[in-house]
mmCIF file of C-alpha atoms in Angstrom:
data_model
loop_
_atom_site.group_PDB
_atom_site.id
_atom_site.type_symbol
_atom_site.label_atom_id
_atom_site.label_comp_id
_atom_site.label_asym_id
_atom_site.label_seq_id
_atom_site.Cartn_x
_atom_site.Cartn_y
_atom_site.Cartn_z
ATOM 1 C CA UNK A 1 -21.061 7.593 -4.941
ATOM 2 C CA UNK A 2 -20.370 9.832 -1.985
ATOM 3 C CA UNK A 3 -16.754 10.917 -1.654
ATOM 4 C CA UNK A 4 -14.700 12.934 0.758
ATOM 5 C CA UNK A 5 -12.170 15.326 -0.801
ATOM 6 C CA UNK A 6 -9.053 16.948 0.680
ATOM 7 C CA UNK A 7 -7.125 19.292 -1.666
ATOM 8 C CA UNK A 8 -3.578 20.324 -0.899
ATOM 9 C CA UNK A 9 -2.864 21.967 -4.280
ATOM 10 C CA UNK A 10 -4.923 21.956 -7.457
ATOM 11 C CA UNK A 11 -3.283 21.836 -10.886
ATOM 12 C CA UNK A 12 -4.652 22.268 -14.353
ATOM 13 C CA UNK A 13 -6.965 19.685 -15.990
ATOM 14 C CA UNK A 14 -4.901 16.812 -17.386
ATOM 15 C CA UNK A 15 -5.164 13.313 -18.745
ATOM 16 C CA UNK A 16 -4.080 10.025 -17.230
ATOM 17 C CA UNK A 17 -1.485 8.596 -19.634
ATOM 18 C CA UNK A 18 -0.868 4.981 -20.466
ATOM 19 C CA UNK A 19 2.094 2.999 -19.291
ATOM 20 C CA UNK A 20 3.121 -0.570 -18.592
ATOM 21 C CA UNK A 21 4.018 -2.462 -15.412
ATOM 22 C CA UNK A 22 7.703 -2.761 -14.467
ATOM 23 C CA UNK A 23 9.906 -3.848 -11.622
ATOM 24 C CA UNK A 24 10.778 -1.135 -9.208
ATOM 25 C CA UNK A 25 14.360 -2.155 -8.732
ATOM 26 C CA UNK A 26 16.173 0.140 -11.137
ATOM 27 C CA UNK A 27 16.432 3.126 -9.343
ATOM 28 C CA UNK A 28 13.685 5.375 -8.207
ATOM 29 C CA UNK A 29 16.253 8.105 -8.417
ATOM 30 C CA UNK A 30 15.966 7.975 -12.234
ATOM 31 C CA UNK A 31 12.206 7.796 -12.343
ATOM 32 C CA UNK A 32 10.472 10.779 -13.975
ATOM 33 C CA UNK A 33 9.429 13.438 -11.542
ATOM 34 C CA UNK A 34 5.808 13.424 -12.610
ATOM 35 C CA UNK A 35 2.589 13.263 -10.458
ATOM 36 C CA UNK A 36 0.910 9.860 -10.129
ATOM 37 C CA UNK A 37 -2.184 8.463 -8.598
ATOM 38 C CA UNK A 38 -2.075 6.045 -5.683
ATOM 39 C CA UNK A 39 -5.048 4.060 -4.528
ATOM 40 C CA UNK A 40 -5.404 2.240 -1.232
ATOM 41 C CA UNK A 41 -8.243 -0.329 -1.128
ATOM 42 C CA UNK A 42 -9.276 -1.483 2.345
ATOM 43 C CA UNK A 43 -12.182 -3.274 3.871
ATOM 44 C CA UNK A 44 -13.968 0.002 4.744
ATOM 45 C CA UNK A 45 -12.709 2.671 2.396
ATOM 46 C CA UNK A 46 -11.067 3.273 -0.931
ATOM 47 C CA UNK A 47 -8.632 6.172 -0.718
ATOM 48 C CA UNK A 48 -7.076 7.778 -3.830
ATOM 49 C CA UNK A 49 -4.599 10.610 -4.082
ATOM 50 C CA UNK A 50 -2.331 12.502 -6.495
ATOM 51 C CA UNK A 51 1.257 12.288 -5.215
ATOM 52 C CA UNK A 52 4.289 14.194 -6.447
ATOM 53 C CA UNK A 53 7.875 12.806 -6.741
ATOM 54 C CA UNK A 54 8.711 13.941 -3.206
ATOM 55 C CA UNK A 55 5.803 11.988 -1.648
ATOM 56 C CA UNK A 56 3.640 15.082 -1.162
ATOM 57 C CA UNK A 57 -0.048 14.489 -1.527
ATOM 58 C CA UNK A 58 -1.442 17.125 -3.904
ATOM 59 C CA UNK A 59 -5.032 16.030 -3.552
ATOM 60 C CA UNK A 60 -6.782 13.169 -1.759
ATOM 61 C CA UNK A 61 -10.272 11.830 -2.113
ATOM 62 C CA UNK A 62 -12.019 8.713 -0.697
ATOM 63 C CA UNK A 63 -15.172 6.685 -0.870
ATOM 64 C CA UNK A 64 -16.675 3.895 1.165
ATOM 65 C CA UNK A 65 -15.712 0.442 0.087
ATOM 66 C CA UNK A 66 -18.839 -1.291 -1.440
ATOM 67 C CA UNK A 67 -20.152 -4.227 0.679
ATOM 68 C CA UNK A 68 -18.092 -7.349 0.235
ATOM 69 C CA UNK A 69 -21.085 -9.324 -0.877
ATOM 70 C CA UNK A 70 -21.339 -7.252 -3.991
ATOM 71 C CA UNK A 71 -19.551 -8.207 -7.248
ATOM 72 C CA UNK A 72 -15.996 -7.263 -7.992
ATOM 73 C CA UNK A 73 -17.274 -4.859 -10.619
ATOM 74 C CA UNK A 74 -18.906 -2.662 -7.978
ATOM 75 C CA UNK A 75 -15.502 -2.053 -6.339
ATOM 76 C CA UNK A 76 -13.939 -1.433 -9.751
ATOM 77 C CA UNK A 77 -16.664 1.137 -10.472
ATOM 78 C CA UNK A 78 -15.588 3.010 -7.330
ATOM 79 C CA UNK A 79 -11.912 2.933 -8.403
ATOM 80 C CA UNK A 80 -12.761 4.127 -11.898
ATOM 81 C CA UNK A 81 -14.811 7.058 -10.606
ATOM 82 C CA UNK A 82 -12.016 8.184 -8.234
ATOM 83 C CA UNK A 83 -9.343 7.912 -10.959
ATOM 84 C CA UNK A 84 -11.412 9.811 -13.466
ATOM 85 C CA UNK A 85 -12.260 12.482 -10.892
ATOM 86 C CA UNK A 86 -8.557 13.096 -10.077
ATOM 87 C CA UNK A 87 -7.473 12.988 -13.706
ATOM 88 C CA UNK A 88 -9.841 15.855 -14.560
ATOM 89 C CA UNK A 89 -7.641 18.220 -12.494
ATOM 90 C CA UNK A 90 -4.136 16.768 -12.610
ATOM 91 C CA UNK A 91 -1.615 15.736 -15.294
ATOM 92 C CA UNK A 92 -1.215 12.222 -13.992
ATOM 93 C CA UNK A 93 1.253 9.841 -15.635
ATOM 94 C CA UNK A 94 0.587 6.475 -13.888
ATOM 95 C CA UNK A 95 -1.685 4.726 -11.392
ATOM 96 C CA UNK A 96 -0.778 2.365 -8.643
ATOM 97 C CA UNK A 97 -3.131 0.294 -6.422
ATOM 98 C CA UNK A 98 -2.388 -1.203 -2.969
ATOM 99 C CA UNK A 99 -4.890 -3.877 -2.315
ATOM 100 C CA UNK A 100 -5.636 -5.588 1.029
ATOM 101 C CA UNK A 101 -5.148 -9.042 -0.289
ATOM 102 C CA UNK A 102 -2.806 -11.558 -1.931
ATOM 103 C CA UNK A 103 -1.463 -10.249 -5.334
ATOM 104 C CA UNK A 104 0.235 -12.584 -7.756
ATOM 105 C CA UNK A 105 3.977 -12.221 -8.645
ATOM 106 C CA UNK A 106 3.061 -10.472 -11.880
ATOM 107 C CA UNK A 107 1.143 -7.840 -9.909
ATOM 108 C CA UNK A 108 -1.917 -8.310 -12.150
ATOM 109 C CA UNK A 109 -4.329 -10.524 -10.228
ATOM 110 C CA UNK A 110 -5.660 -10.343 -6.676
ATOM 111 C CA UNK A 111 -5.687 -13.937 -5.710
ATOM 112 C CA UNK A 112 -7.609 -13.473 -2.523
ATOM 113 C CA UNK A 113 -8.958 -10.500 -0.533
ATOM 114 C CA UNK A 114 -10.532 -11.284 2.807
ATOM 115 C CA UNK A 115 -12.727 -8.193 2.911
ATOM 116 C CA UNK A 116 -13.773 -8.079 -0.782
ATOM 117 C CA UNK A 117 -15.246 -10.443 -3.285
ATOM 118 C CA UNK A 118 -12.004 -10.905 -5.168
ATOM 119 C CA UNK A 119 -10.933 -14.485 -5.893
ATOM 120 C CA UNK A 120 -8.212 -14.707 -8.590
ATOM 121 C CA UNK A 121 -9.517 -11.391 -9.874
ATOM 122 C CA UNK A 122 -7.654 -9.894 -12.927
ATOM 123 C CA UNK A 123 -7.820 -6.411 -11.488
ATOM 124 C CA UNK A 124 -5.079 -4.745 -13.466
ATOM 125 C CA UNK A 125 -6.422 -5.881 -16.868
ATOM 126 C CA UNK A 126 -10.020 -5.151 -15.876
ATOM 127 C CA UNK A 127 -9.246 -1.576 -14.953
ATOM 128 C CA UNK A 128 -7.029 -1.028 -17.954
ATOM 129 C CA UNK A 129 -9.739 -2.161 -20.293
ATOM 130 C CA UNK A 130 -12.206 0.307 -18.715
ATOM 131 C CA UNK A 131 -9.921 3.240 -18.274
ATOM 132 C CA UNK A 132 -7.358 2.771 -21.049
ATOM 133 C CA UNK A 133 -4.982 3.437 -18.140
ATOM 134 C CA UNK A 134 -2.204 0.986 -17.202
ATOM 135 C CA UNK A 135 -2.538 -0.150 -13.658
ATOM 136 C CA UNK A 136 0.126 -1.268 -11.130
ATOM 137 C CA UNK A 137 -1.332 -3.590 -8.509
ATOM 138 C CA UNK A 138 0.442 -4.646 -5.343
ATOM 139 C CA UNK A 139 -0.330 -5.752 -1.793
ATOM 140 C CA UNK A 140 -1.100 -2.745 0.468
ATOM 141 C CA UNK A 141 1.629 -3.698 3.051
ATOM 142 C CA UNK A 142 4.151 -3.781 0.240
ATOM 143 C CA UNK A 143 3.152 -0.293 -0.930
ATOM 144 C CA UNK A 144 3.137 1.062 2.682
ATOM 145 C CA UNK A 145 6.665 -0.389 3.296
ATOM 146 C CA UNK A 146 7.884 1.189 0.051
ATOM 147 C CA UNK A 147 6.530 4.567 1.183
ATOM 148 C CA UNK A 148 8.161 4.348 4.588
ATOM 149 C CA UNK A 149 11.462 3.344 2.871
ATOM 150 C CA UNK A 150 11.357 6.233 0.463
ATOM 151 C CA UNK A 151 9.764 8.990 2.571
ATOM 152 C CA UNK A 152 9.304 7.844 6.207
ATOM 153 C CA UNK A 153 10.843 5.866 9.109
ATOM 154 C CA UNK A 154 12.803 3.524 6.914
ATOM 155 C CA UNK A 155 14.840 6.086 4.923
ATOM 156 C CA UNK A 156 18.379 5.032 4.451
ATOM 157 C CA UNK A 157 17.835 1.424 5.394
ATOM 158 C CA UNK A 158 18.956 -1.403 3.008
ATOM 159 C CA UNK A 159 17.217 -4.253 4.788
ATOM 160 C CA UNK A 160 13.742 -3.296 6.143
ATOM 161 C CA UNK A 161 10.789 -5.294 7.348
ATOM 162 C CA UNK A 162 7.497 -3.534 7.909
ATOM 163 C CA UNK A 163 4.753 -4.817 10.236
ATOM 164 C CA UNK A 164 1.251 -3.458 10.024
ATOM 165 C CA UNK A 165 -0.850 -3.899 13.076
ATOM 166 C CA UNK A 166 -4.552 -3.463 12.293
ATOM 167 C CA UNK A 167 -7.402 -5.952 12.435
ATOM 168 C CA UNK A 168 -4.736 -8.555 11.842
ATOM 169 C CA UNK A 169 -0.947 -8.372 11.008
ATOM 170 C CA UNK A 170 0.391 -7.615 7.567
ATOM 171 C CA UNK A 171 4.025 -7.323 6.544
ATOM 172 C CA UNK A 172 6.511 -6.603 3.826
ATOM 173 C CA UNK A 173 10.204 -7.112 3.128
ATOM 174 C CA UNK A 174 12.525 -4.669 1.315
ATOM 175 C CA UNK A 175 16.127 -5.471 0.449
ATOM 176 C CA UNK A 176 18.408 -3.169 -1.452
ATOM 177 C CA UNK A 177 15.566 -1.004 -2.713
ATOM 178 C CA UNK A 178 13.453 -3.931 -3.908
ATOM 179 C CA UNK A 179 10.280 -5.371 -2.484
ATOM 180 C CA UNK A 180 10.598 -9.087 -1.890
ATOM 181 C CA UNK A 181 7.322 -10.690 -2.916
ATOM 182 C CA UNK A 182 8.328 -14.369 -3.082
ATOM 183 C CA UNK A 183 7.838 -16.909 -5.870
ATOM 184 C CA UNK A 184 4.102 -16.574 -5.954
ATOM 185 C CA UNK A 185 3.725 -12.910 -4.739
ATOM 186 C CA UNK A 186 2.327 -13.633 -1.182
ATOM 187 C CA UNK A 187 5.515 -13.132 0.955
ATOM 188 C CA UNK A 188 5.091 -11.084 4.084
ATOM 189 C CA UNK A 189 2.035 -12.821 5.621
ATOM 190 C CA UNK A 190 3.776 -12.757 8.969
ATOM 191 C CA UNK A 191 0.489 -12.663 10.938
ATOM 192 C CA UNK A 192 -0.210 -16.261 10.202
ATOM 193 C CA UNK A 193 3.068 -17.618 11.676
ATOM 194 C CA UNK A 194 2.193 -19.949 14.534
ATOM 195 C CA UNK A 195 3.461 -18.697 17.874
ATOM 196 C CA UNK A 196 1.247 -20.690 20.243
ATOM 197 C CA UNK A 197 0.539 -24.269 19.131
ATOM 198 C CA UNK A 198 -3.160 -25.100 19.711
ATOM 199 C CA UNK A 199 -3.820 -21.533 20.668
ATOM 200 C CA UNK A 200 -6.640 -19.190 19.688
ATOM 201 C CA UNK A 201 -8.453 -20.179 16.460
ATOM 202 C CA UNK A 202 -7.620 -17.809 13.516
ATOM 203 C CA UNK A 203 -10.069 -16.926 10.694
ATOM 204 C CA UNK A 204 -7.380 -18.406 8.399
ATOM 205 C CA UNK A 205 -8.312 -21.823 9.756
ATOM 206 C CA UNK A 206 -5.323 -22.483 11.860
ATOM 207 C CA UNK A 207 -4.617 -21.984 15.637
ATOM 208 C CA UNK A 208 -2.155 -19.879 17.492
ATOM 209 C CA UNK A 209 -1.356 -17.401 14.696
ATOM 210 C CA UNK A 210 0.717 -14.414 15.653
ATOM 211 C CA UNK A 211 -2.076 -11.964 14.854
ATOM 212 C CA UNK A 212 -4.312 -13.690 17.414
ATOM 213 C CA UNK A 213 -1.994 -12.323 20.073
ATOM 214 C CA UNK A 214 -0.635 -9.033 18.729
ATOM 215 C CA UNK A 215 -3.258 -7.106 16.642
ATOM 216 C CA UNK A 216 -6.228 -4.859 16.980
ATOM 217 C CA UNK A 217 -8.555 -7.819 17.134
ATOM 218 C CA UNK A 218 -6.473 -9.384 19.923
ATOM 219 C CA UNK A 219 -6.507 -6.196 21.886
ATOM 220 C CA UNK A 220 -10.228 -5.717 21.589
ATOM 221 C CA UNK A 221 -10.960 -9.385 22.283
ATOM 222 C CA UNK A 222 -9.078 -9.250 25.569
ATOM 223 C CA UNK A 223 -10.777 -6.020 26.695
ATOM 224 C CA UNK A 224 -14.223 -7.323 25.888
ATOM 225 C CA UNK A 225 -13.652 -10.657 27.645
ATOM 226 C CA UNK A 226 -12.693 -8.846 30.855
ATOM 227 C CA UNK A 227 -15.669 -6.469 30.531
ATOM 228 C CA UNK A 228 -18.041 -9.397 29.847
ATOM 229 C CA UNK A 229 -16.675 -11.150 33.030
ATOM 230 C CA UNK A 230 -17.437 -7.955 34.962
ATOM 231 C CA UNK A 231 -13.870 -7.917 36.093
ATOM 232 C CA UNK A 232 -13.118 -5.062 38.622
ATOM 233 C CA UNK A 233 -10.197 -3.920 36.411
ATOM 234 C CA UNK A 234 -12.609 -3.319 33.610
ATOM 235 C CA UNK A 235 -15.017 -1.037 35.494
ATOM 236 C CA UNK A 236 -13.556 2.082 33.930
ATOM 237 C CA UNK A 237 -14.083 0.919 30.386
ATOM 238 C CA UNK A 238 -17.475 -0.541 31.141
ATOM 239 C CA UNK A 239 -18.542 2.839 32.452
ATOM 240 C CA UNK A 240 -17.171 4.629 29.367
ATOM 241 C CA UNK A 241 -19.224 2.493 27.060
ATOM 242 C CA UNK A 242 -22.268 2.563 29.364
ATOM 243 C CA UNK A 243 -22.203 -1.212 29.628
ATOM 244 C CA UNK A 244 -22.490 -1.782 25.897
ATOM 245 C CA UNK A 245 -19.441 -4.163 25.466
ATOM 246 C CA UNK A 246 -19.491 -4.188 21.650
ATOM 247 C CA UNK A 247 -18.666 -0.504 21.798
ATOM 248 C CA UNK A 248 -15.261 -1.245 23.060
ATOM 249 C CA UNK A 249 -12.755 -0.496 20.306
ATOM 250 C CA UNK A 250 -9.012 -0.310 19.868
ATOM 251 C CA UNK A 251 -8.890 3.516 19.729
ATOM 252 C CA UNK A 252 -10.925 3.652 22.998
ATOM 253 C CA UNK A 253 -8.479 1.266 24.676
ATOM 254 C CA UNK A 254 -5.601 3.442 23.550
ATOM 255 C CA UNK A 255 -7.278 6.636 24.764
ATOM 256 C CA UNK A 256 -7.883 5.196 28.196
ATOM 257 C CA UNK A 257 -4.361 3.847 28.347
ATOM 258 C CA UNK A 258 -2.991 7.357 27.665
ATOM 259 C CA UNK A 259 -5.207 8.544 30.503
ATOM 260 C CA UNK A 260 -3.625 6.051 32.832
ATOM 261 C CA UNK A 261 -6.275 3.256 32.909
ATOM 262 C CA UNK A 262 -4.247 0.295 34.393
ATOM 263 C CA UNK A 263 -6.148 -2.413 32.498
ATOM 264 C CA UNK A 264 -5.768 -0.676 29.116
ATOM 265 C CA UNK A 265 -2.005 -0.061 29.798
ATOM 266 C CA UNK A 266 -1.542 -3.685 30.637
ATOM 267 C CA UNK A 267 -3.421 -4.926 27.509
ATOM 268 C CA UNK A 268 -1.244 -2.781 25.319
ATOM 269 C CA UNK A 269 1.840 -4.084 27.087
ATOM 270 C CA UNK A 270 0.673 -7.650 26.429
ATOM 271 C CA UNK A 271 0.146 -6.830 22.647
ATOM 272 C CA UNK A 272 3.608 -5.227 22.587
ATOM 273 C CA UNK A 273 5.291 -8.153 24.253
ATOM 274 C CA UNK A 274 3.810 -10.574 21.708
ATOM 275 C CA UNK A 275 4.891 -8.142 18.997
ATOM 276 C CA UNK A 276 8.481 -8.357 20.280
ATOM 277 C CA UNK A 277 8.419 -12.121 20.336
ATOM 278 C CA UNK A 278 7.354 -12.239 16.733
ATOM 279 C CA UNK A 279 9.926 -9.640 15.720
ATOM 280 C CA UNK A 280 12.720 -11.725 17.351
ATOM 281 C CA UNK A 281 11.628 -14.673 15.249
ATOM 282 C CA UNK A 282 11.683 -12.578 12.041
ATOM 283 C CA UNK A 283 15.121 -11.243 12.984
ATOM 284 C CA UNK A 284 16.359 -14.838 13.179
ATOM 285 C CA UNK A 285 15.024 -15.601 9.789
ATOM 286 C CA UNK A 286 15.590 -12.300 7.891
ATOM 287 C CA UNK A 287 18.197 -10.333 9.814
ATOM 288 C CA UNK A 288 16.878 -6.871 8.831
ATOM 289 C CA UNK A 289 18.493 -3.636 9.929
ATOM 290 C CA UNK A 290 15.127 -1.986 10.734
ATOM 291 C CA UNK A 291 11.593 -2.929 11.709
ATOM 292 C CA UNK A 292 8.975 -0.301 10.918
ATOM 293 C CA UNK A 293 5.696 -0.708 12.909
ATOM 294 C CA UNK A 294 2.604 0.758 11.270
ATOM 295 C CA UNK A 295 -1.144 0.243 11.181
ATOM 296 C CA UNK A 296 -3.826 1.578 13.448
ATOM 297 C CA UNK A 297 -2.583 -0.072 16.641
ATOM 298 C CA UNK A 298 0.797 1.603 16.266
ATOM 299 C CA UNK A 299 -0.993 4.878 17.263
ATOM 300 C CA UNK A 300 -0.380 3.746 20.886
ATOM 301 C CA UNK A 301 3.237 4.834 20.453
ATOM 302 C CA UNK A 302 5.558 3.874 23.373
ATOM 303 C CA UNK A 303 2.677 2.160 25.206
ATOM 304 C CA UNK A 304 3.126 -0.494 22.542
ATOM 305 C CA UNK A 305 6.574 0.086 21.059
ATOM 306 C CA UNK A 306 8.375 0.110 24.394
ATOM 307 C CA UNK A 307 7.234 -3.286 25.566
ATOM 308 C CA UNK A 308 7.907 -4.649 22.025
ATOM 309 C CA UNK A 309 11.490 -3.576 22.161
ATOM 310 C CA UNK A 310 12.009 -5.064 25.648
ATOM 311 C CA UNK A 311 10.527 -8.404 24.562
ATOM 312 C CA UNK A 312 12.528 -8.287 21.310
ATOM 313 C CA UNK A 313 15.795 -7.951 23.278
ATOM 314 C CA UNK A 314 14.781 -10.785 25.646
ATOM 315 C CA UNK A 315 13.952 -13.216 22.864
ATOM 316 C CA UNK A 316 16.482 -12.304 20.202
ATOM 317 C CA UNK A 317 18.673 -15.345 19.353
ATOM 318 C CA UNK A 318 22.280 -14.631 20.000
ATOM 319 C CA UNK A 319 21.407 -11.622 22.134
ATOM 320 C CA UNK A 320 24.405 -9.693 23.304
ATOM 321 C CA UNK A 321 26.538 -10.967 20.496
ATOM 322 C CA UNK A 322 24.919 -9.500 17.429
ATOM 323 C CA UNK A 323 23.704 -6.112 16.328
ATOM 324 C CA UNK A 324 20.017 -5.382 17.044
ATOM 325 C CA UNK A 325 17.643 -4.234 14.416
ATOM 326 C CA UNK A 326 16.183 -0.814 15.055
ATOM 327 C CA UNK A 327 12.355 -0.751 15.884
ATOM 328 C CA UNK A 328 10.620 2.381 14.726
ATOM 329 C CA UNK A 329 7.113 3.610 14.480
ATOM 330 C CA UNK A 330 5.897 4.377 10.911
ATOM 331 C CA UNK A 331 5.762 8.082 10.068
ATOM 332 C CA UNK A 332 3.296 8.248 7.209
ATOM 333 C CA UNK A 333 0.215 6.982 9.033
ATOM 334 C CA UNK A 334 -2.806 5.655 7.155
ATOM 335 C CA UNK A 335 -1.704 7.367 3.910
ATOM 336 C CA UNK A 336 1.450 5.233 3.553
ATOM 337 C CA UNK A 337 -0.154 2.556 1.309
ATOM 338 C CA UNK A 338 -1.540 5.265 -1.038
ATOM 339 C CA UNK A 339 1.688 7.256 -1.196
ATOM 340 C CA UNK A 340 3.714 3.972 -1.849
ATOM 341 C CA UNK A 341 1.375 2.843 -4.603
ATOM 342 C CA UNK A 342 1.709 6.219 -6.314
ATOM 343 C CA UNK A 343 5.572 6.073 -6.028
ATOM 344 C CA UNK A 344 5.764 2.524 -7.333
ATOM 345 C CA UNK A 345 3.622 3.541 -10.255
ATOM 346 C CA UNK A 346 5.902 6.434 -10.988
ATOM 347 C CA UNK A 347 8.690 3.891 -11.800
ATOM 348 C CA UNK A 348 6.558 2.368 -14.552
ATOM 349 C CA UNK A 349 5.918 5.808 -16.012
ATOM 350 C CA UNK A 350 9.522 5.882 -17.124
ATOM 351 C CA UNK A 351 8.942 3.022 -19.541
ATOM 352 C CA UNK A 352 5.809 4.663 -20.805
ATOM 353 C CA UNK A 353 7.635 7.878 -21.498
ATOM 354 C CA UNK A 354 10.276 6.024 -23.433
ATOM 355 C CA UNK A 355 7.704 4.059 -25.390
ATOM 356 C CA UNK A 356 5.637 7.163 -26.005
ATOM 357 C CA UNK A 357 8.701 9.004 -27.247
ATOM 358 C CA UNK A 358 9.453 6.243 -29.669
ATOM 359 C CA UNK A 359 5.904 6.305 -31.029
ATOM 360 C CA UNK A 360 6.197 10.067 -31.464
ATOM 361 C CA UNK A 361 9.497 9.587 -33.283
ATOM 362 C CA UNK A 362 7.991 6.922 -35.559
ATOM 363 C CA UNK A 363 5.020 9.258 -36.244
ATOM 364 C CA UNK A 364 7.355 12.136 -37.085
ATOM 365 C CA UNK A 365 9.375 9.939 -39.410
ATOM 366 C CA UNK A 366 6.219 8.802 -41.129
ATOM 367 C CA UNK A 367 5.035 12.332 -41.489
ATOM 368 C CA UNK A 368 8.336 13.459 -43.034
ATOM 369 C CA UNK A 369 8.127 10.512 -45.495
ATOM 370 C CA UNK A 370 4.517 11.324 -46.311
ATOM 371 C CA UNK A 371 5.293 14.933 -46.894
ATOM 372 C CA UNK A 372 8.248 14.112 -49.165
ATOM 373 C CA UNK A 373 6.100 11.593 -51.008
ATOM 374 C CA UNK A 374 3.339 14.200 -51.572
ATOM 375 C CA UNK A 375 5.844 16.762 -52.685
ATOM 376 C CA UNK A 376 7.376 14.342 -55.162
ATOM 377 C CA UNK A 377 3.894 13.424 -56.438
ATOM 378 C CA UNK A 378 3.008 17.093 -56.980
ATOM 379 C CA UNK A 379 6.251 17.603 -58.954
ATOM 380 C CA UNK A 380 5.577 14.671 -61.187
ATOM 381 C CA UNK A 381 2.029 15.737 -61.854
ATOM 382 C CA UNK A 382 2.809 19.395 -62.824
ATOM 383 C CA UNK A 383 2.758 19.817 -66.624
ATOM 384 C CA UNK A 384 5.868 21.174 -68.295
ATOM 385 C CA UNK A 385 5.600 24.797 -69.675
ATOM 386 C CA UNK A 386 5.733 25.214 -73.411
ATOM 387 C CA UNK A 387 9.278 25.744 -74.676
ATOM 388 C CA UNK A 388 10.804 24.364 -71.482
#
């Protein structure tokens, strides 16, 4: 397996310790300040890092995600190798995984992953059996939102909604320091809210889903359609890709928009306006204090966020008579999911440390009893001296 490594600080060789899963609610402030491993599993890469209690990445490595046609075990092999690699150099106390897919409410099974061959996959137990390491599994949008709440753009917010704009739209809800996962663990799938009845067909099977109008896929689709039609407004981007329309990508559109290309600026404005429409709907339903916008498309900054804020204000129910949620760009970038997974895993390390301490205390009591028993046995077996 080929991996890419980035080292920020190297510690002594250590061992990954065992722990058990736990809710994150009771306070991260009392969690042990120990390093943990966070793993972010996406459609193209698996990124793993050792993260300290302040959200600082001590070391980061990554590998390509095995092809989705391969068995789940192939992906698990990649995860195992990364964890063992990091545990060779760091005293790691827990491991958290952020997976791009639906994770059940117990955070043990990946119910469905669109880019991987996981269908009701018992990921946590499978990895624990192979590593003898307890694994905390969560949706990657949940872990990213947790990281932004702890260390990024959502610090200090008690009602936060995160939107991740990438290939599609992911999302997460945090209230009073707790991730809201829903009854079955799949809350936050905002990208599949219907915003245009009978609109564009979505891979989920429905039509008019929000992510068909405000996502990386939507951005690229619109640009390629204009280029394929040989529109005069698309001449600049056609020239940039030398006529090879499949080479048009989201980062290229953002780059040209920053250079002032009118078509690319307009396309990002369209995406931003649809983003604002969806945020207004979420505000009506959830009434958060803050929306954090992350994912690859958010790299467009105010080219995207500015139009989103304008559309949000225009479409907000009760506008002018209610406080408006703050809309902020995520601060932690593509590492947010990894950092959040590591920090959530730190919370379960507390229970391990308590359980481990109890095991040690039991062992010490047993040793004292055994020593007393052996001492008593030696006394009874010692023959009395003559004349005693």
